[in-house]
PDB file of C-alpha atoms in Angstrom:
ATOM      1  CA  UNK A   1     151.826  89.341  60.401  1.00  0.00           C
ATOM      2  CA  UNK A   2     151.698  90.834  57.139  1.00  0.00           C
ATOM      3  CA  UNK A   3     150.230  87.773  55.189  1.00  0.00           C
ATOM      4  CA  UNK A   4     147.582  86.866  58.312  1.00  0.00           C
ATOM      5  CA  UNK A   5     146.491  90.673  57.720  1.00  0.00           C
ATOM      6  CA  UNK A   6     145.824  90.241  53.934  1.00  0.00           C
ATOM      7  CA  UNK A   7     144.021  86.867  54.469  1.00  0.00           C
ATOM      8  CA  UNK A   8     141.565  88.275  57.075  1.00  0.00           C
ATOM      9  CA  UNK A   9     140.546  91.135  54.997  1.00  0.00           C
ATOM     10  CA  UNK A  10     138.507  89.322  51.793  1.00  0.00           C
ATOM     11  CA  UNK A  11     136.897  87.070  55.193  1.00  0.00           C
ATOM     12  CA  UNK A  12     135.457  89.954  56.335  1.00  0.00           C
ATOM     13  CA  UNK A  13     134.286  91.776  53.506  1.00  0.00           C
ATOM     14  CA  UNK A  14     133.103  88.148  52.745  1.00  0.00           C
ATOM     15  CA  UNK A  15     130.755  88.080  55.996  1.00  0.00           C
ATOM     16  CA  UNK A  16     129.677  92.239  55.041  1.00  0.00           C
ATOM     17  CA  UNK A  17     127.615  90.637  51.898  1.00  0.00           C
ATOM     18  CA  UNK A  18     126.598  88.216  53.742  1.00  0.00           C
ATOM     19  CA  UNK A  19     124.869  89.997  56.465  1.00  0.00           C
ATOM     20  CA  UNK A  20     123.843  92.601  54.114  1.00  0.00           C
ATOM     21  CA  UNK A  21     122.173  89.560  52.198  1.00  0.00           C
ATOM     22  CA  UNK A  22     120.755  88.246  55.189  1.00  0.00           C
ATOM     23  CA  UNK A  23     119.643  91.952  56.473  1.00  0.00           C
ATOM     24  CA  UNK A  24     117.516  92.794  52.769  1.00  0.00           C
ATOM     25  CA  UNK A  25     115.488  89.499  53.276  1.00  0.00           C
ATOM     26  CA  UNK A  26     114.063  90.270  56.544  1.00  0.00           C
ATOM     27  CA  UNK A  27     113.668  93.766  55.514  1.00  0.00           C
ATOM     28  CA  UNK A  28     111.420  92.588  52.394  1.00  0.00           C
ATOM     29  CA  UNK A  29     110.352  89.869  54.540  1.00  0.00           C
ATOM     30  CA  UNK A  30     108.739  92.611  56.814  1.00  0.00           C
ATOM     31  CA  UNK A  31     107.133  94.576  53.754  1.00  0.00           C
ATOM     32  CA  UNK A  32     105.647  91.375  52.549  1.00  0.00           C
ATOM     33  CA  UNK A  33     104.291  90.967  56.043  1.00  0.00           C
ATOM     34  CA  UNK A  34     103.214  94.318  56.517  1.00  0.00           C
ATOM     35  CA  UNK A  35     100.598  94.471  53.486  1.00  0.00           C
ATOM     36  CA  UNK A  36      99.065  91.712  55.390  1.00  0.00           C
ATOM     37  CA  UNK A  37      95.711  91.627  57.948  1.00  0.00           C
ATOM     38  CA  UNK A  38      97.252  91.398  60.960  1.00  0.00           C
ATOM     39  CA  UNK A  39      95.134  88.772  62.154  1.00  0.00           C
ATOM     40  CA  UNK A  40      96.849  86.078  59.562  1.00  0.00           C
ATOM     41  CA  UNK A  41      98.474  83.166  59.365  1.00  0.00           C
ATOM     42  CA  UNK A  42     101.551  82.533  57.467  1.00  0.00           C
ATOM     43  CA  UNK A  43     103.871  79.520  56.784  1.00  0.00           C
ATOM     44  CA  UNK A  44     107.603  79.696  57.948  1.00  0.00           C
ATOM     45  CA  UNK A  45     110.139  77.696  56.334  1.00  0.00           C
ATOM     46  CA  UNK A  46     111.780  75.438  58.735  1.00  0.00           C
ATOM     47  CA  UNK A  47     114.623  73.214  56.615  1.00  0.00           C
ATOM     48  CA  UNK A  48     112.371  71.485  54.138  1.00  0.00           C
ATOM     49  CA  UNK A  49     109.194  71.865  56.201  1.00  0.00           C
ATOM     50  CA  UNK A  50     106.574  74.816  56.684  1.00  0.00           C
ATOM     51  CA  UNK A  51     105.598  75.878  60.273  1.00  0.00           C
ATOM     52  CA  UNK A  52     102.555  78.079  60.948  1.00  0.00           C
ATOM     53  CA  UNK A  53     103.179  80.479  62.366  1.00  0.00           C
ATOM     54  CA  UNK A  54     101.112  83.786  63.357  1.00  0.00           C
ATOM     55  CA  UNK A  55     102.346  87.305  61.657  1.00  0.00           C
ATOM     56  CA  UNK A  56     103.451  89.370  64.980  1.00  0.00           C
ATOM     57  CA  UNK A  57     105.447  85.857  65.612  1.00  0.00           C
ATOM     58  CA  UNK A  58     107.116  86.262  62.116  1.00  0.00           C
ATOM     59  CA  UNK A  59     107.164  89.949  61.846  1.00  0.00           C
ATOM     60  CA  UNK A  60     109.259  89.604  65.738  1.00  0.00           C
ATOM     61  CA  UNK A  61     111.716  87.119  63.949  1.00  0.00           C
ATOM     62  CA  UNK A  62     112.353  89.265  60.875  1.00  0.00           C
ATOM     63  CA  UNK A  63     112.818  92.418  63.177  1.00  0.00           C
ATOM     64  CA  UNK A  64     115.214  90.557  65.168  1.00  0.00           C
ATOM     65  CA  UNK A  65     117.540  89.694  62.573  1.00  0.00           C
ATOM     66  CA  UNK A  66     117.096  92.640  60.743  1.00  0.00           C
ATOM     67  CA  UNK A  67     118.241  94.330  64.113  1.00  0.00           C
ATOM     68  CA  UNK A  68     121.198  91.566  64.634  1.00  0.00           C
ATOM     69  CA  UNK A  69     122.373  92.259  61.009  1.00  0.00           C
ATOM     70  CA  UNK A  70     122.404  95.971  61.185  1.00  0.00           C
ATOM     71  CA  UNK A  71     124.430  95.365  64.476  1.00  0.00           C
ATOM     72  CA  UNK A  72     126.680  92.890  63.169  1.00  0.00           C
ATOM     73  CA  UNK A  73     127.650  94.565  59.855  1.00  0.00           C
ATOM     74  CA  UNK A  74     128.686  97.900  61.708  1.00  0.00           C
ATOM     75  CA  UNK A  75     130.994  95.841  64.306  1.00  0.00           C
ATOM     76  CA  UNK A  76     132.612  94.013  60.926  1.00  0.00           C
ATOM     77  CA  UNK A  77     133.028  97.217  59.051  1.00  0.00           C
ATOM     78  CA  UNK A  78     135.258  98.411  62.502  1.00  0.00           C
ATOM     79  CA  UNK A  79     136.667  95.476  62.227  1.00  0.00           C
ATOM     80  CA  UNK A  80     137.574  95.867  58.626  1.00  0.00           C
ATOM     81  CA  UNK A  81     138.798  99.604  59.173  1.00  0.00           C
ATOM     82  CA  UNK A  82     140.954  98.266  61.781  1.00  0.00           C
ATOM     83  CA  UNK A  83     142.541  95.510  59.694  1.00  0.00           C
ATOM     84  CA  UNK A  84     143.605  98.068  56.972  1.00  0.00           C
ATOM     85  CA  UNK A  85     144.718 100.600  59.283  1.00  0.00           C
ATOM     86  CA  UNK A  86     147.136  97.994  60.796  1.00  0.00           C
ATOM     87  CA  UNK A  87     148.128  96.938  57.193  1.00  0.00           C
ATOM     88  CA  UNK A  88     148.935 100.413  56.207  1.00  0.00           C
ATOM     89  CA  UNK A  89     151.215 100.722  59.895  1.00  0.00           C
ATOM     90  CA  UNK A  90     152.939  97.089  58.815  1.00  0.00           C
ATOM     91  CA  UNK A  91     153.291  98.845  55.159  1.00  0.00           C
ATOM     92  CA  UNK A  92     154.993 101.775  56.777  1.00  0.00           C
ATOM     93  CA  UNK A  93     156.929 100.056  59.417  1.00  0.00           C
ATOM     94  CA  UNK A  94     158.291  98.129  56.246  1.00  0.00           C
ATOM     95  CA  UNK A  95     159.511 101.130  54.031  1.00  0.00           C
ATOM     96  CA  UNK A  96     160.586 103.217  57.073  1.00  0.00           C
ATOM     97  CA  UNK A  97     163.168 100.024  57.928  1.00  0.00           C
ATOM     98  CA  UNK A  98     164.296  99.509  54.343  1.00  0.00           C
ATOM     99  CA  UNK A  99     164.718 103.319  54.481  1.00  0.00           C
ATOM    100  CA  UNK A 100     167.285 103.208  57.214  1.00  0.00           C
ATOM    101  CA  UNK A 101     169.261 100.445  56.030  1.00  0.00           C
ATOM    102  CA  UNK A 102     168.969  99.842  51.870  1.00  0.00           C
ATOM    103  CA  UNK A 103     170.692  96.702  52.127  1.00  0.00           C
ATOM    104  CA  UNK A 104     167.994  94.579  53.827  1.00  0.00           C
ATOM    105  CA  UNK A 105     166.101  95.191  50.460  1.00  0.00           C
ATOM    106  CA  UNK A 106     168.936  93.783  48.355  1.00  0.00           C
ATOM    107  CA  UNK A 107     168.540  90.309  50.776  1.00  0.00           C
ATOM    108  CA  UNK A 108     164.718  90.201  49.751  1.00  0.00           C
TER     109      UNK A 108
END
């Protein structure tokens, strides 16, 4: 269980930085947008094409997955917290059985 716990953790931190990524875009996105007559037109990047798009169409996407980020990175730092909490109990569980019998760490 041990070795599954470790090999989730750096996964997860992994997807953090990636939503955080993800989360600063649209949020300078937005500020971009922002300084912008509302009434305007901008391009949106669709794979290796530009769509037009209007600005309260773009300025709804960007809120959206600045919303969906915010959202997602607090559920994976729970997630996180609860992986190392339940590496710390299989840490403990470890030492308290090599405390009661000190010959299962001479088999290691």
């Amino acid at each position: 269980m041990l070795p599954f716990l470790i090999s989730l953790c750096p996964q997860v931190q992994n997807e953090i930085r990636t939503k955080e990524a993800e989360k600063k875009r649209a949020f300078f996105t937005m500020d971009e947008l922002k300084q912008l007559p509302d009434d305007t037109n901008v391009y949106k990047s669709n794979g290796r094409t530009f769509v037009l798009e209007s600005k309260a169409t773009l300025m709804n996407e960007h809120e959206n997955k600045f919303k969906d980020s915010e959202d997602s990175i607090t559920s994976l730092q729970s997630k996180s917290e609860f992986l190392y909490d339940q590496m710390a109990e299989v840490e403990n569980n470890f030492r308290e059985l090599l405390q009661q019998d000190p010959a299962l760490s001479m088999n290691v």
